[in-house]
Coordinates of C-alpha atoms and ligand atoms in Angstrom, one line a residue:
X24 CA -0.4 -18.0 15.6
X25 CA 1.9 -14.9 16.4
X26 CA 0.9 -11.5 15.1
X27 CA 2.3 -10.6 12.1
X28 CA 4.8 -7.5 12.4
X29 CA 3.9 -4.9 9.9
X30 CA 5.5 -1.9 8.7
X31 CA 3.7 0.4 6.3
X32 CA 5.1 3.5 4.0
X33 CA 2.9 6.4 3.5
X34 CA 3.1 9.3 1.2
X35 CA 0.2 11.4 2.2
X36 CA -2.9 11.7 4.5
X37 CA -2.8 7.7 5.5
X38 CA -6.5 6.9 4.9
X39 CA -6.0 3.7 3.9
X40 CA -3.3 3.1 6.9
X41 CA -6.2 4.5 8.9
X42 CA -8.6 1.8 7.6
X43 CA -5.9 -0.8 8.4
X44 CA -5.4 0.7 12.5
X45 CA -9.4 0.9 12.5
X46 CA -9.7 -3.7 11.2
X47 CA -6.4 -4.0 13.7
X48 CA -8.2 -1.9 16.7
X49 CA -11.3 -4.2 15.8
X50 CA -9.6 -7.5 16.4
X51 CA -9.6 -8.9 13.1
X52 CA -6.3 -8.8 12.0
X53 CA -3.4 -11.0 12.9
X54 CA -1.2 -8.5 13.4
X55 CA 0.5 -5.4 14.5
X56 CA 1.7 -2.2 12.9
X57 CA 5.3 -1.6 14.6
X58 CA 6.4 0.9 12.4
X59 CA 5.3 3.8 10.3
X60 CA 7.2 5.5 7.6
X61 CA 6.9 8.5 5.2
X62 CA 9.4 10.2 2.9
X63 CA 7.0 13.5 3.4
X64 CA 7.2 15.2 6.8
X65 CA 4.0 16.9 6.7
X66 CA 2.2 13.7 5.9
X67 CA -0.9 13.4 7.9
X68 CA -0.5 9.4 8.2
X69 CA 2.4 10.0 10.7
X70 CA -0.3 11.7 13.1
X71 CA -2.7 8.8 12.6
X72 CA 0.5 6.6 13.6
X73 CA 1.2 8.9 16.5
X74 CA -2.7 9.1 18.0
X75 CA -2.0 5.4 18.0
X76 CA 1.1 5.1 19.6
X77 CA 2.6 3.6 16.7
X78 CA 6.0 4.6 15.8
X79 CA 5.8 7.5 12.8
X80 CA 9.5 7.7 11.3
X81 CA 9.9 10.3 8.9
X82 CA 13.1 9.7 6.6
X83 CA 14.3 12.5 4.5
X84 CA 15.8 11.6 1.1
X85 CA 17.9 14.3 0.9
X86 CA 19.6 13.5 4.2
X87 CA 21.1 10.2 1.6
X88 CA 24.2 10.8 -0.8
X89 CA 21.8 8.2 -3.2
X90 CA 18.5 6.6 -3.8
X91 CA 19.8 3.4 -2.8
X92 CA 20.8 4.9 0.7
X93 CA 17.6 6.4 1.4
X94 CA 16.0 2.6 0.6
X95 CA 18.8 1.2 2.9
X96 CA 17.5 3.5 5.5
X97 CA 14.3 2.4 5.2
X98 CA 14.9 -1.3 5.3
X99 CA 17.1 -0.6 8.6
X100 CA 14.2 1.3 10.2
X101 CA 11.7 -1.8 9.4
X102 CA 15.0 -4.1 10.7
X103 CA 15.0 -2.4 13.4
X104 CA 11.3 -2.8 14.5
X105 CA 11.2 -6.8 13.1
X106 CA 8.9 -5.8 9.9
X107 CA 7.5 -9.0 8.9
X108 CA 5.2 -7.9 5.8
X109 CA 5.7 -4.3 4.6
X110 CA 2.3 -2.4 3.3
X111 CA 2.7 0.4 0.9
X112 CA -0.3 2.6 1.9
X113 CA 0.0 5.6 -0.7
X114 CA 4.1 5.0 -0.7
X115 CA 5.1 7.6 -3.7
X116 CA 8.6 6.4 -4.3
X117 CA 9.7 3.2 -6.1
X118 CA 11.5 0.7 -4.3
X119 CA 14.9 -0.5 -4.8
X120 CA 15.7 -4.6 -6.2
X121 CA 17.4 -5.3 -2.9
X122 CA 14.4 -3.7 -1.1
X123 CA 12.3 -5.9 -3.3
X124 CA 14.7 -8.6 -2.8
X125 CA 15.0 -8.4 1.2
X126 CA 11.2 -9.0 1.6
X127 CA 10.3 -11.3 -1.6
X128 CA 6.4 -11.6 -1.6
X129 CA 6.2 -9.8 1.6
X130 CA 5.4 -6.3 0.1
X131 CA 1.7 -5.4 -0.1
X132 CA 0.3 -2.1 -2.5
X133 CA -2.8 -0.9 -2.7
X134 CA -3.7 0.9 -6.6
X135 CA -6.6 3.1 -7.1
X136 CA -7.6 1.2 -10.6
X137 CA -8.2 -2.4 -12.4
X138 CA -4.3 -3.2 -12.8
X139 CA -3.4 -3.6 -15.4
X140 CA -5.7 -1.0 -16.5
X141 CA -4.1 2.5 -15.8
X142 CA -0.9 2.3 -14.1
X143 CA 2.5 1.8 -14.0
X144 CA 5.0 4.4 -14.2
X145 CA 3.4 8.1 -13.3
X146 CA -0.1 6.2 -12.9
X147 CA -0.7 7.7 -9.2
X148 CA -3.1 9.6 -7.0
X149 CA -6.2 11.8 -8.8
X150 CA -4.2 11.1 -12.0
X151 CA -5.1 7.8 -12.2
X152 CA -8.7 8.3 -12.2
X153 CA -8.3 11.3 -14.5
X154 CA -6.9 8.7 -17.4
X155 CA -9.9 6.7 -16.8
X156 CA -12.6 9.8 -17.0
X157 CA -11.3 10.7 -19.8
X158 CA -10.8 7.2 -21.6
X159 CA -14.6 6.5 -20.9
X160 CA -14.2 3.0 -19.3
X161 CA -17.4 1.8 -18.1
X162 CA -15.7 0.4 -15.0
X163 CA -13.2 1.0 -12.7
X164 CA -11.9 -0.1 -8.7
X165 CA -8.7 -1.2 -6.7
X166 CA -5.9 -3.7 -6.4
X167 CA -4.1 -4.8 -4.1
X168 CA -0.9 -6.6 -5.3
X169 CA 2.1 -8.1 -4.3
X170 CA 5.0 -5.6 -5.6
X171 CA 8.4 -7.4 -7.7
X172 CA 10.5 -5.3 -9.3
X173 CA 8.7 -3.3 -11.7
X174 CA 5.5 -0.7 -11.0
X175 CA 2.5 -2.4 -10.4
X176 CA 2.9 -5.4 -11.5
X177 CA 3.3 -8.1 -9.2
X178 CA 0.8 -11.3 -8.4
X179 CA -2.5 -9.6 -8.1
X180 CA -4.3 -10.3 -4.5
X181 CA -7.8 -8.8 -4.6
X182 CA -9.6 -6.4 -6.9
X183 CA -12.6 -4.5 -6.6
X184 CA -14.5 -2.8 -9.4
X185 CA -17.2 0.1 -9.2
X186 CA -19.2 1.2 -12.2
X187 CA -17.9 4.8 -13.7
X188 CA -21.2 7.1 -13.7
X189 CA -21.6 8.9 -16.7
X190 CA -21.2 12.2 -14.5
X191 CA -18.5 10.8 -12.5
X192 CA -15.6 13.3 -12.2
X193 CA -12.3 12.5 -11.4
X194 CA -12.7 13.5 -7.6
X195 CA -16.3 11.7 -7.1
X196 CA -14.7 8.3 -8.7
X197 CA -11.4 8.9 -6.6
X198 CA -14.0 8.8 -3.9
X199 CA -16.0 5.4 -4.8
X200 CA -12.8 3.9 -5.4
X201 CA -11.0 4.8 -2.3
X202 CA -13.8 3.4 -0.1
X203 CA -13.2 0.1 -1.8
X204 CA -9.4 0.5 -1.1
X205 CA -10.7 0.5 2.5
X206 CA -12.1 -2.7 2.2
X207 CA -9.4 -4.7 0.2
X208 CA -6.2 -3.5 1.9
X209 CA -7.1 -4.8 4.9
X210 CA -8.5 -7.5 4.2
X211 CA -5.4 -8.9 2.0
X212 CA -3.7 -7.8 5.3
X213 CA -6.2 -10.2 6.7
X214 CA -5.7 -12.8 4.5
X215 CA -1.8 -12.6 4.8
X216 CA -2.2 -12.8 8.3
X217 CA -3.9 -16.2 8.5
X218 CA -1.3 -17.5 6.0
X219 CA -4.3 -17.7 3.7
X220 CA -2.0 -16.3 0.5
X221 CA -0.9 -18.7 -1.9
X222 CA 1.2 -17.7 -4.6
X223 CA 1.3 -19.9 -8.0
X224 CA 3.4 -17.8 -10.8
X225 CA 1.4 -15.0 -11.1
X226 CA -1.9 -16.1 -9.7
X227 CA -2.5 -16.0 -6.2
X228 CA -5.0 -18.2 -4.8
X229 CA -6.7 -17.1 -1.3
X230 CA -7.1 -20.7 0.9
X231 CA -10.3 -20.4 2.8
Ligands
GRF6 C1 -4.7 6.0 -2.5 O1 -5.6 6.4 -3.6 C2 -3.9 4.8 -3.0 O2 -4.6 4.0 -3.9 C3 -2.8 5.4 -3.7 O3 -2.5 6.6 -3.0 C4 -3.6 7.0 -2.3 C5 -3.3 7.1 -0.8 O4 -4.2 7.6 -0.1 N1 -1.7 4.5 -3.7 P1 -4.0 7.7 1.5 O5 -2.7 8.3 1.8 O6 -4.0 6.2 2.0 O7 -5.2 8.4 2.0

């Protein structure tokens, strides 16, 4: 089976694109990360990419006379390196319906919570686990999902819960949760890979 071609977005400091080079340096993924891309120039992912000879592409929103430019851009830069499945890996920006519709059930995001518990719109980085402190859930983890054309709420891959400690802050939960983001991003990856992924409506059933 050919390696998948992968592009993945990044936002910020890329520790869960990290986690994904680290299972693909390991052997145990199916496929290959062609392309990097951030909308943030200083984001430390693009280093990771770099150390890794991966291609880093930094595409500036402001260089685009529209939103739906700067996706174009995008979609010609993962065109242009064959992008097979496209992971969002901390990707801050929404993405377009013809983004959406150019790779239909080929766009992977990780969430730092139990979607559809806390997210959606705004629902992103230290925020997220902010809501849940100060809701006083019990519980709380990471999802992986397939992304359609709302915010978090496509078919639902994996999830992973981990139990909020009664002195749990914001930062030490963002910290349990994003080692389980460590584990389940690549492993959908993983999954994806081996054509394991089947989706039924809304459920997705992983074929061992
Ligand atoms: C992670 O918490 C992820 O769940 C969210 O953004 C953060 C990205 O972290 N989407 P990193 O850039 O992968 O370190």
């Amino acid at each position: 089976m050919p390696q998948v071609k992968i592009g993945v977005l990044i936002s910020g400091s890329g520790t869960n694109l990290q986690s994904l080079i680290d299972y693909i340096e390991k052997g145990t993924i199916k496929g290959i990360i062609k392309v990097v891309i951030s909308n943030r120039k200083d984001a430390y992912g693009l280093e990771r990419a770099e150390k890794y000879k991966i291609d880093a592409v930094y595409i500036r929103q402001k260089d685009y006379e529209s939103f739906e430019a700067f996706n174009n851009a995008i979609i010609d830069e993962l065109k242009a390196h064959d992008v097979e499945l496209v992971v969002l890996a901390g990707y801050l920006k929404i993405l377009t319906p013809k983004f959406i519709g150019e790779y239909k059930n080929r766009i992977i995001n990780i969430h730092p919570s139990l979607i559809p518990a806390f997210c959606g719109k705004g629902y992103y980085g230290i925020k997220v686990h902010e809501e849940v402190i100060n809701y006083g859930v019990k519980i709380s983890g990471a999802t992986v999902h397939f992304v359609d054309e709302e915010a978090d709420t496509g078919p639902i891959i994996i999830q992973e819960a981990v139990e909020v400690a009664d002195d749990d802050t914001a930062e030490s939960l963002q910290a349990k949760v994003l080692k389980i983001e460590h584990k389940i991003l690549p492993l959908a990856v993983k999954y994806y890979c081996e054509g394991k992924i089947q989706i039924e409506g809304r459920k997705v059933i992983i074929k061992e």
